mmCIF file of C-alpha atoms in Angstrom:
data_model
loop_
_atom_site.group_PDB
_atom_site.id
_atom_site.type_symbol
_atom_site.label_atom_id
_atom_site.label_comp_id
_atom_site.label_asym_id
_atom_site.label_seq_id
_atom_site.Cartn_x
_atom_site.Cartn_y
_atom_site.Cartn_z
ATOM 1 C CA MET A 1131 -96.465 60.829 7.113
ATOM 2 C CA LYS A 1132 -96.724 63.662 9.604
ATOM 3 C CA ARG A 1133 -94.102 63.894 12.321
ATOM 4 C CA PHE A 1134 -95.409 63.850 15.854
ATOM 5 C CA GLU A 1135 -94.060 64.174 19.360
ATOM 6 C CA GLN A 1136 -92.110 61.053 20.220
ATOM 7 C CA PHE A 1137 -93.026 58.885 23.190
ATOM 8 C CA ARG A 1138 -92.000 55.580 24.736
ATOM 9 C CA PRO A 1139 -94.252 52.962 23.145
ATOM 10 C CA LYS A 1140 -96.301 50.672 25.332
ATOM 11 C CA LYS A 1141 -95.027 47.083 25.282
ATOM 12 C CA VAL A 1142 -97.279 44.097 26.002
ATOM 13 C CA ASP A 1143 -96.002 40.489 26.234
ATOM 14 C CA TYR A 1144 -97.895 37.439 24.964
ATOM 15 C CA SER A 1145 -97.252 33.722 24.513
ATOM 16 C CA ARG A 1146 -98.716 31.010 22.314
ATOM 17 C CA LYS A 1147 -98.468 27.264 22.825
ATOM 18 C CA ILE A 1148 -97.771 25.282 19.646
ATOM 19 C CA GLY A 1149 -97.489 21.599 20.469
ATOM 20 C CA GLU A 1150 -94.613 21.257 22.928
ATOM 21 C CA ARG A 1151 -93.187 24.649 21.953
ATOM 22 C CA THR A 1152 -94.056 28.023 23.429
ATOM 23 C CA VAL A 1153 -93.709 31.034 21.143
ATOM 24 C CA LEU A 1154 -93.172 34.352 22.907
ATOM 25 C CA TRP A 1155 -94.040 37.658 21.303
ATOM 26 C CA SER A 1156 -94.249 41.279 22.403
ATOM 27 C CA MET A 1157 -96.394 44.072 20.966
ATOM 28 C CA HIS A 1158 -95.031 47.602 20.779
ATOM 29 C CA GLU A 1159 -98.110 49.796 20.589
ATOM 30 C CA ALA A 1160 -98.214 52.975 18.488
ATOM 31 C CA GLU A 1161 -99.864 55.869 20.311
ATOM 32 C CA ASN A 1162 -100.412 57.874 17.126
ATOM 33 C CA VAL A 1163 -101.339 55.193 14.573
ATOM 34 C CA GLN A 1164 -100.367 56.167 11.029
ATOM 35 C CA PHE A 1165 -100.849 52.866 9.178
ATOM 36 C CA GLU A 1166 -103.726 50.477 8.524
ATOM 37 C CA GLU A 1167 -101.574 47.430 9.261
ATOM 38 C CA VAL A 1168 -99.355 46.068 12.014
ATOM 39 C CA GLY A 1169 -95.805 44.798 11.654
ATOM 40 C CA LEU A 1170 -94.306 41.499 12.801
ATOM 41 C CA VAL A 1171 -90.510 41.276 13.021
ATOM 42 C CA VAL A 1172 -89.379 37.755 12.097
ATOM 43 C CA PRO A 1173 -85.924 37.280 13.676
ATOM 44 C CA GLY A 1174 -82.793 35.809 12.173
ATOM 45 C CA ILE A 1175 -81.122 32.544 13.082
ATOM 46 C CA MET A 1176 -79.877 33.667 16.493
ATOM 47 C CA ALA A 1177 -82.032 36.630 17.461
ATOM 48 C CA LYS A 1178 -84.246 36.885 20.508
ATOM 49 C CA ARG A 1179 -86.908 39.537 21.036
ATOM 50 C CA SER A 1180 -84.796 41.883 23.159
ATOM 51 C CA LEU A 1181 -82.403 42.464 20.251
ATOM 52 C CA ASP A 1182 -85.295 43.595 18.041
ATOM 53 C CA ASP A 1183 -87.043 45.718 20.678
ATOM 54 C CA PRO A 1184 -85.207 49.027 19.954
ATOM 55 C CA TYR A 1185 -86.124 48.750 16.264
ATOM 56 C CA ALA A 1186 -89.734 47.865 17.117
ATOM 57 C CA GLU A 1187 -89.919 50.833 19.493
ATOM 58 C CA ALA A 1188 -88.602 53.122 16.750
ATOM 59 C CA MET A 1189 -91.268 51.802 14.374
ATOM 60 C CA ALA A 1190 -93.996 52.401 16.975
ATOM 61 C CA GLU A 1191 -92.739 55.956 17.467
ATOM 62 C CA ARG A 1192 -93.261 56.445 13.732
ATOM 63 C CA GLY A 1193 -96.853 55.276 13.868
ATOM 64 C CA MET A 1194 -96.749 51.536 13.131
ATOM 65 C CA ALA A 1195 -97.558 49.046 15.889
ATOM 66 C CA VAL A 1196 -94.949 46.290 15.647
ATOM 67 C CA ALA A 1197 -94.581 42.902 17.327
ATOM 68 C CA THR A 1198 -91.348 41.026 17.945
ATOM 69 C CA MET A 1199 -91.202 37.255 18.389
ATOM 70 C CA ALA A 1200 -88.707 34.645 19.613
ATOM 71 C CA HIS A 1201 -87.722 31.328 18.043
ATOM 72 C CA GLN A 1202 -86.795 28.695 20.610
ATOM 73 C CA GLY A 1203 -84.162 26.962 18.467
ATOM 74 C CA ALA A 1204 -84.134 25.809 14.860
ATOM 75 C CA SER A 1205 -87.253 23.949 13.840
ATOM 76 C CA SER A 1206 -89.224 22.995 10.766
ATOM 77 C CA LEU A 1207 -92.124 24.686 12.573
ATOM 78 C CA CYS A 1208 -90.619 28.199 12.477
ATOM 79 C CA SER A 1209 -92.618 29.338 9.436
ATOM 80 C CA GLN A 1210 -95.786 27.894 10.972
ATOM 81 C CA GLU A 1211 -95.066 29.850 14.142
ATOM 82 C CA VAL A 1212 -94.838 33.060 12.106
ATOM 83 C CA SER A 1213 -98.177 32.304 10.427
ATOM 84 C CA LEU A 1214 -99.913 31.646 13.751
ATOM 85 C CA VAL A 1215 -98.550 34.777 15.444
ATOM 86 C CA ALA A 1216 -99.550 36.825 12.382
ATOM 87 C CA SER A 1217 -103.061 35.370 12.618
ATOM 88 C CA ASP A 1218 -103.207 36.268 16.323
ATOM 89 C CA LEU A 1219 -102.132 39.836 15.517
ATOM 90 C CA ALA A 1220 -104.667 40.223 12.714
ATOM 91 C CA GLN A 1221 -107.505 39.030 14.944
ATOM 92 C CA ARG A 1222 -106.427 41.055 17.971
ATOM 93 C CA TYR A 1223 -105.941 44.344 16.104
ATOM 94 C CA GLN A 1224 -108.375 43.807 13.222
ATOM 95 C CA ARG A 1225 -105.698 44.863 10.762
ATOM 96 C CA PRO A 1226 -103.566 42.982 8.220
ATOM 97 C CA VAL A 1227 -99.949 42.168 9.050
ATOM 98 C CA ARG A 1228 -96.760 43.174 7.271
ATOM 99 C CA LEU A 1229 -93.993 40.625 7.922
ATOM 100 C CA ILE A 1230 -90.543 42.177 8.432
ATOM 101 C CA GLY A 1231 -87.980 39.397 8.099
ATOM 102 C CA HIS A 1232 -84.286 39.851 8.914
ATOM 103 C CA SER A 1233 -81.613 37.414 7.683
ATOM 104 C CA LEU A 1234 -82.932 33.841 8.086
ATOM 105 C CA GLY A 1235 -86.198 35.438 9.171
ATOM 106 C CA GLY A 1236 -86.540 36.523 5.556
ATOM 107 C CA ILE A 1237 -86.976 32.885 4.567
ATOM 108 C CA HIS A 1238 -89.537 32.201 7.284
ATOM 109 C CA ALA A 1239 -91.437 35.404 6.461
ATOM 110 C CA THR A 1240 -91.563 34.416 2.783
ATOM 111 C CA LEU A 1241 -92.714 30.855 3.501
ATOM 112 C CA ALA A 1242 -95.319 32.007 6.037
ATOM 113 C CA ALA A 1243 -96.775 34.540 3.588
ATOM 114 C CA HIS A 1244 -96.827 31.886 0.861
ATOM 115 C CA ASP A 1245 -98.561 29.238 2.973
ATOM 116 C CA SER A 1246 -100.941 31.513 4.948
ATOM 117 C CA PRO A 1247 -101.549 34.655 2.855
ATOM 118 C CA ASP A 1248 -104.964 35.743 4.145
ATOM 119 C CA ASP A 1249 -103.745 37.877 7.063
ATOM 120 C CA ILE A 1250 -100.603 39.188 5.316
ATOM 121 C CA SER A 1251 -100.502 42.579 3.569
ATOM 122 C CA GLY A 1252 -96.804 42.604 2.734
ATOM 123 C CA VAL A 1253 -93.380 41.020 3.128
ATOM 124 C CA LEU A 1254 -90.540 43.462 3.818
ATOM 125 C CA LEU A 1255 -87.135 41.811 4.012
ATOM 126 C CA HIS A 1256 -84.012 43.125 5.769
ATOM 127 C CA GLN A 1257 -80.876 41.570 4.217
ATOM 128 C CA PRO A 1258 -82.625 38.217 3.695
ATOM 129 C CA ALA A 1259 -81.148 34.748 3.428
ATOM 130 C CA GLY A 1260 -82.548 32.380 0.822
ATOM 131 C CA TYR A 1261 -82.232 34.785 -2.117
ATOM 132 C CA GLY A 1262 -78.510 34.301 -2.802
ATOM 133 C CA GLY A 1263 -75.302 35.950 -1.664
ATOM 134 C CA VAL A 1264 -74.903 34.081 1.652
ATOM 135 C CA TYR A 1265 -71.317 33.482 2.836
ATOM 136 C CA PRO A 1266 -71.557 31.443 6.086
ATOM 137 C CA THR A 1267 -67.777 31.549 6.633
ATOM 138 C CA HIS A 1268 -67.978 35.338 7.007
ATOM 139 C CA PHE A 1269 -70.087 35.154 10.168
ATOM 140 C CA VAL A 1270 -67.306 36.346 12.499
ATOM 141 C CA ALA A 1271 -66.368 39.169 10.126
ATOM 142 C CA SER A 1272 -69.983 40.321 10.154
ATOM 143 C CA LEU A 1273 -69.935 40.503 13.959
ATOM 144 C CA LEU A 1274 -66.847 42.724 13.870
ATOM 145 C CA ASP A 1275 -68.676 45.285 11.708
ATOM 146 C CA ARG A 1276 -69.949 47.314 14.621
ATOM 147 C CA PRO A 1277 -69.569 51.115 14.656
ATOM 148 C CA ASP A 1278 -67.970 51.359 18.105
ATOM 149 C CA ASN A 1279 -67.442 49.431 21.319
ATOM 150 C CA ALA A 1280 -70.785 50.657 22.621
ATOM 151 C CA HIS A 1281 -72.310 47.833 20.566
ATOM 152 C CA LEU A 1282 -70.078 45.112 22.000
ATOM 153 C CA GLY A 1283 -72.876 44.137 24.377
ATOM 154 C CA HIS A 1284 -75.157 43.502 21.403
ATOM 155 C CA GLU A 1285 -72.585 41.173 19.873
ATOM 156 C CA LEU A 1286 -72.041 39.249 23.095
ATOM 157 C CA ARG A 1287 -75.806 38.774 23.284
ATOM 158 C CA VAL A 1288 -75.826 37.488 19.690
ATOM 159 C CA VAL A 1289 -73.114 34.964 20.573
ATOM 160 C CA TYR A 1290 -75.029 33.904 23.706
ATOM 161 C CA ASP A 1291 -78.269 33.557 21.747
ATOM 162 C CA GLY A 1292 -76.389 31.600 19.101
ATOM 163 C CA PHE A 1293 -75.077 29.116 21.661
ATOM 164 C CA ASP A 1294 -78.571 28.707 23.109
ATOM 165 C CA TYR A 1295 -80.035 28.334 19.605
ATOM 166 C CA PHE A 1296 -77.694 25.506 18.640
ATOM 167 C CA LYS A 1297 -77.906 23.815 22.044
ATOM 168 C CA SER A 1298 -81.713 23.685 21.884
ATOM 169 C CA SER A 1299 -81.935 22.527 18.260
ATOM 170 C CA ARG A 1300 -82.032 19.082 16.711
ATOM 171 C CA ALA A 1301 -79.129 18.267 14.395
ATOM 172 C CA ASP A 1302 -81.385 17.622 11.388
ATOM 173 C CA HIS A 1303 -83.152 20.957 11.897
ATOM 174 C CA LEU A 1304 -79.815 22.775 12.084
ATOM 175 C CA LEU A 1305 -78.621 21.120 8.879
ATOM 176 C CA ARG A 1306 -81.850 22.026 7.118
ATOM 177 C CA THR A 1307 -81.496 25.609 8.351
ATOM 178 C CA VAL A 1308 -77.969 25.924 6.937
ATOM 179 C CA VAL A 1309 -79.099 24.520 3.591
ATOM 180 C CA MET A 1310 -82.096 26.869 3.498
ATOM 181 C CA ALA A 1311 -79.921 29.892 4.242
ATOM 182 C CA SER A 1312 -77.231 29.065 1.692
ATOM 183 C CA ARG A 1313 -79.438 28.199 -1.274
ATOM 184 C CA TYR A 1314 -82.054 30.061 -3.259
ATOM 185 C CA VAL A 1315 -84.919 28.362 -1.427
ATOM 186 C CA ALA A 1316 -87.035 31.498 -1.008
ATOM 187 C CA ILE A 1317 -87.068 32.663 -4.625
ATOM 188 C CA THR A 1318 -89.717 30.252 -5.922
ATOM 189 C CA LYS A 1319 -92.016 30.794 -2.946
ATOM 190 C CA GLY A 1320 -91.502 34.555 -3.126
ATOM 191 C CA ALA A 1321 -92.446 34.602 -6.798
ATOM 192 C CA GLU A 1322 -95.636 32.676 -5.973
ATOM 193 C CA LEU A 1323 -96.912 35.036 -3.261
ATOM 194 C CA ALA A 1324 -100.544 36.111 -3.576
ATOM 195 C CA ASP A 1325 -101.112 39.207 -5.704
ATOM 196 C CA HIS A 1326 -102.291 41.330 -2.761
ATOM 197 C CA ILE A 1327 -99.016 40.874 -0.855
ATOM 198 C CA GLU A 1328 -96.532 43.726 -1.349
ATOM 199 C CA ARG A 1329 -92.936 42.549 -1.804
ATOM 200 C CA SER A 1330 -90.000 44.772 -0.869
ATOM 201 C CA ALA A 1331 -86.521 44.604 0.660
ATOM 202 C CA LEU A 1332 -84.074 46.859 2.490
ATOM 203 C CA LEU A 1333 -80.470 45.863 1.790
ATOM 204 C CA PHE A 1334 -77.296 46.649 3.751
ATOM 205 C CA PRO A 1335 -74.404 47.146 1.269
ATOM 206 C CA ASP A 1336 -71.675 46.766 3.942
ATOM 207 C CA ASP A 1337 -72.779 43.297 5.048
ATOM 208 C CA LYS A 1338 -70.115 40.576 4.743
ATOM 209 C CA LEU A 1339 -72.364 37.651 5.732
ATOM 210 C CA ILE A 1340 -74.972 38.258 3.005
ATOM 211 C CA ARG A 1341 -73.749 40.245 0.008
ATOM 212 C CA ALA A 1342 -76.428 42.704 -1.031
ATOM 213 C CA GLU A 1343 -75.312 42.858 -4.662
ATOM 214 C CA LYS A 1344 -75.473 39.071 -4.914
ATOM 215 C CA CYS A 1345 -79.015 38.710 -3.563
ATOM 216 C CA LYS A 1346 -80.525 41.498 -5.704
ATOM 217 C CA ASP A 1347 -80.886 39.144 -8.660
ATOM 218 C CA GLY A 1348 -82.747 36.590 -6.541
ATOM 219 C CA LEU A 1349 -85.041 39.264 -5.122
ATOM 220 C CA SER A 1350 -85.835 40.598 -8.587
ATOM 221 C CA ARG A 1351 -86.588 37.087 -9.846
ATOM 222 C CA ALA A 1352 -89.099 36.755 -7.004
ATOM 223 C CA GLY A 1353 -90.738 40.093 -7.846
ATOM 224 C CA PHE A 1354 -89.279 42.070 -4.932
ATOM 225 C CA ALA A 1355 -88.333 45.714 -5.260
ATOM 226 C CA TRP A 1356 -85.303 46.674 -3.190
ATOM 227 C CA LEU A 1357 -83.786 49.753 -1.588
ATOM 228 C CA ASP A 1358 -80.176 50.150 -0.448
ATOM 229 C CA PHE A 1359 -79.861 51.329 3.144
ATOM 230 C CA ASP A 1360 -78.142 54.739 3.063
ATOM 231 C CA LEU A 1361 -76.830 55.430 6.552
ATOM 232 C CA THR A 1362 -74.853 58.468 5.356
ATOM 233 C CA SER A 1363 -78.017 60.175 4.109
ATOM 234 C CA TRP A 1364 -79.748 59.510 7.426
ATOM 235 C CA GLN A 1365 -76.833 60.976 9.397
ATOM 236 C CA HIS A 1366 -76.952 64.154 7.311
ATOM 237 C CA SER A 1367 -80.732 64.444 7.608
ATOM 238 C CA LYS A 1368 -80.414 64.271 11.389
ATOM 239 C CA GLY A 1369 -77.931 67.146 11.352
ATOM 240 C CA GLY A 1370 -75.134 65.040 12.814
ATOM 241 C CA GLU A 1371 -71.460 65.405 12.000
ATOM 242 C CA TYR A 1372 -70.550 63.104 9.122
ATOM 243 C CA GLU A 1373 -68.504 60.063 10.054
ATOM 244 C CA TYR A 1374 -68.806 56.849 8.108
ATOM 245 C CA TYR A 1375 -69.589 53.620 9.938
ATOM 246 C CA PRO A 1376 -70.452 50.328 8.247
ATOM 247 C CA ALA A 1377 -74.023 49.235 8.814
ATOM 248 C CA GLY A 1378 -73.160 45.547 8.603
ATOM 249 C CA HIS A 1379 -75.485 42.569 8.852
ATOM 250 C CA ASN A 1380 -77.029 43.653 12.154
ATOM 251 C CA ALA A 1381 -77.888 47.225 11.164
ATOM 252 C CA PRO A 1382 -81.349 47.052 12.841
ATOM 253 C CA MET A 1383 -79.539 46.577 16.185
ATOM 254 C CA TYR A 1384 -76.893 49.250 15.583
ATOM 255 C CA TYR A 1385 -79.097 51.906 13.998
ATOM 256 C CA PRO A 1386 -82.718 51.108 14.909
ATOM 257 C CA GLU A 1387 -84.007 54.624 14.224
ATOM 258 C CA ALA A 1388 -82.250 54.888 10.867
ATOM 259 C CA VAL A 1389 -83.503 51.459 9.767
ATOM 260 C CA ALA A 1390 -86.995 52.372 10.998
ATOM 261 C CA ASP A 1391 -86.894 55.562 8.899
ATOM 262 C CA ALA A 1392 -85.871 53.536 5.848
ATOM 263 C CA THR A 1393 -88.562 50.931 6.552
ATOM 264 C CA ILE A 1394 -91.248 53.597 6.818
ATOM 265 C CA SER A 1395 -90.106 55.153 3.541
ATOM 266 C CA ILE A 1396 -90.594 51.761 1.875
ATOM 267 C CA VAL A 1397 -94.046 51.300 3.405
ATOM 268 C CA ASN A 1398 -94.933 54.791 2.185
ATOM 269 C CA GLY A 1399 -93.983 53.808 -1.366
ATOM 270 C CA THR A 1400 -90.540 55.280 -1.953
ATOM 271 C CA SER A 1401 -88.676 54.731 -5.229
ATOM 272 C CA PHE A 1402 -86.922 51.367 -5.479
ATOM 273 C CA GLY A 1403 -84.036 49.931 -7.399
ATOM 274 C CA VAL A 1404 -84.412 47.006 -9.764
ATOM 275 C CA ALA A 1405 -81.501 44.646 -10.297
ATOM 276 C CA ALA A 1406 -80.350 44.253 -13.874
#
C-alpha cells in the first residue's frame, strides 16, 4: 500500500431503528481509498463509539473507510444489529464489509458473519472473547495496564460506559453475555463461516483479561490465522526512543495508529502464526 499525505477523515453519523432499540453508527471516510471493502468495528462489552473513533480515524488515514457502532446495553439482538449495519454499509458504499470485532465484539462479529454472510468479506478479530482464554476476574488488572496517566481518561470512560451498559441491560441478557464470553461459543460458528469470508485475528500478548496464548488454539480450530501485536517493532519503525509499555486488552484505545498499522498488514496478507 502506498503511503500518502495524512488528513483528518470526514466523519458522518447515522442511526438505525431496530424494534424499540436505536443503533448509532458513524462512518469515517477515507479520502484516498486503498481497499475494495469497508470496515465495521464491532465494540466490546462496554465500548461506545467515541472510544473506537481514534482507531477508525487511523484506519481511514491508511485508506480504509471504517464505521464504528454503539451497543445500547447487552441484548440477544447485538449480532443482528451488526448484520443490519453491515448490510446498510454494503448498500450505501457498494462494497463488501470486513467486520473488526474487539473483545466481546469478536463473538458478535463471528455470529453476524455466520448468520448473514452475503455482505461480509472478512472477520478480523482483536483479542476476541468466545475462543478461550477469558479470565473475568482479571478485569480490573486489565484496566491498570495503561502506558501512562494520559490514558486515565480512557479508563474512566470505560468504567462509565460499563455502568451504563449494566444499568440498561436485562439480567438474563447480562448472564448470557458472561456465559458467551467465558466459553468457547464462537469456535463452532467461526469454523462454519462461508468459504469467501477471510478469517484472521490480531492478538495482544500483554492482555490479562483474555490470554492470547490460551485463545490461539480456539482460533486455529475455527480456521483463523493470527498475528501477535508487536508494539516494540512499531515503536522502532516510527523512529521513536525504545521504551516498553504493555499493550493490554484495550490496545486499540492506547495505540490506535499502531493497531491500525497491524490491521492493515493483516488485510494486505502478511504472514501469520498458526497455533500448535
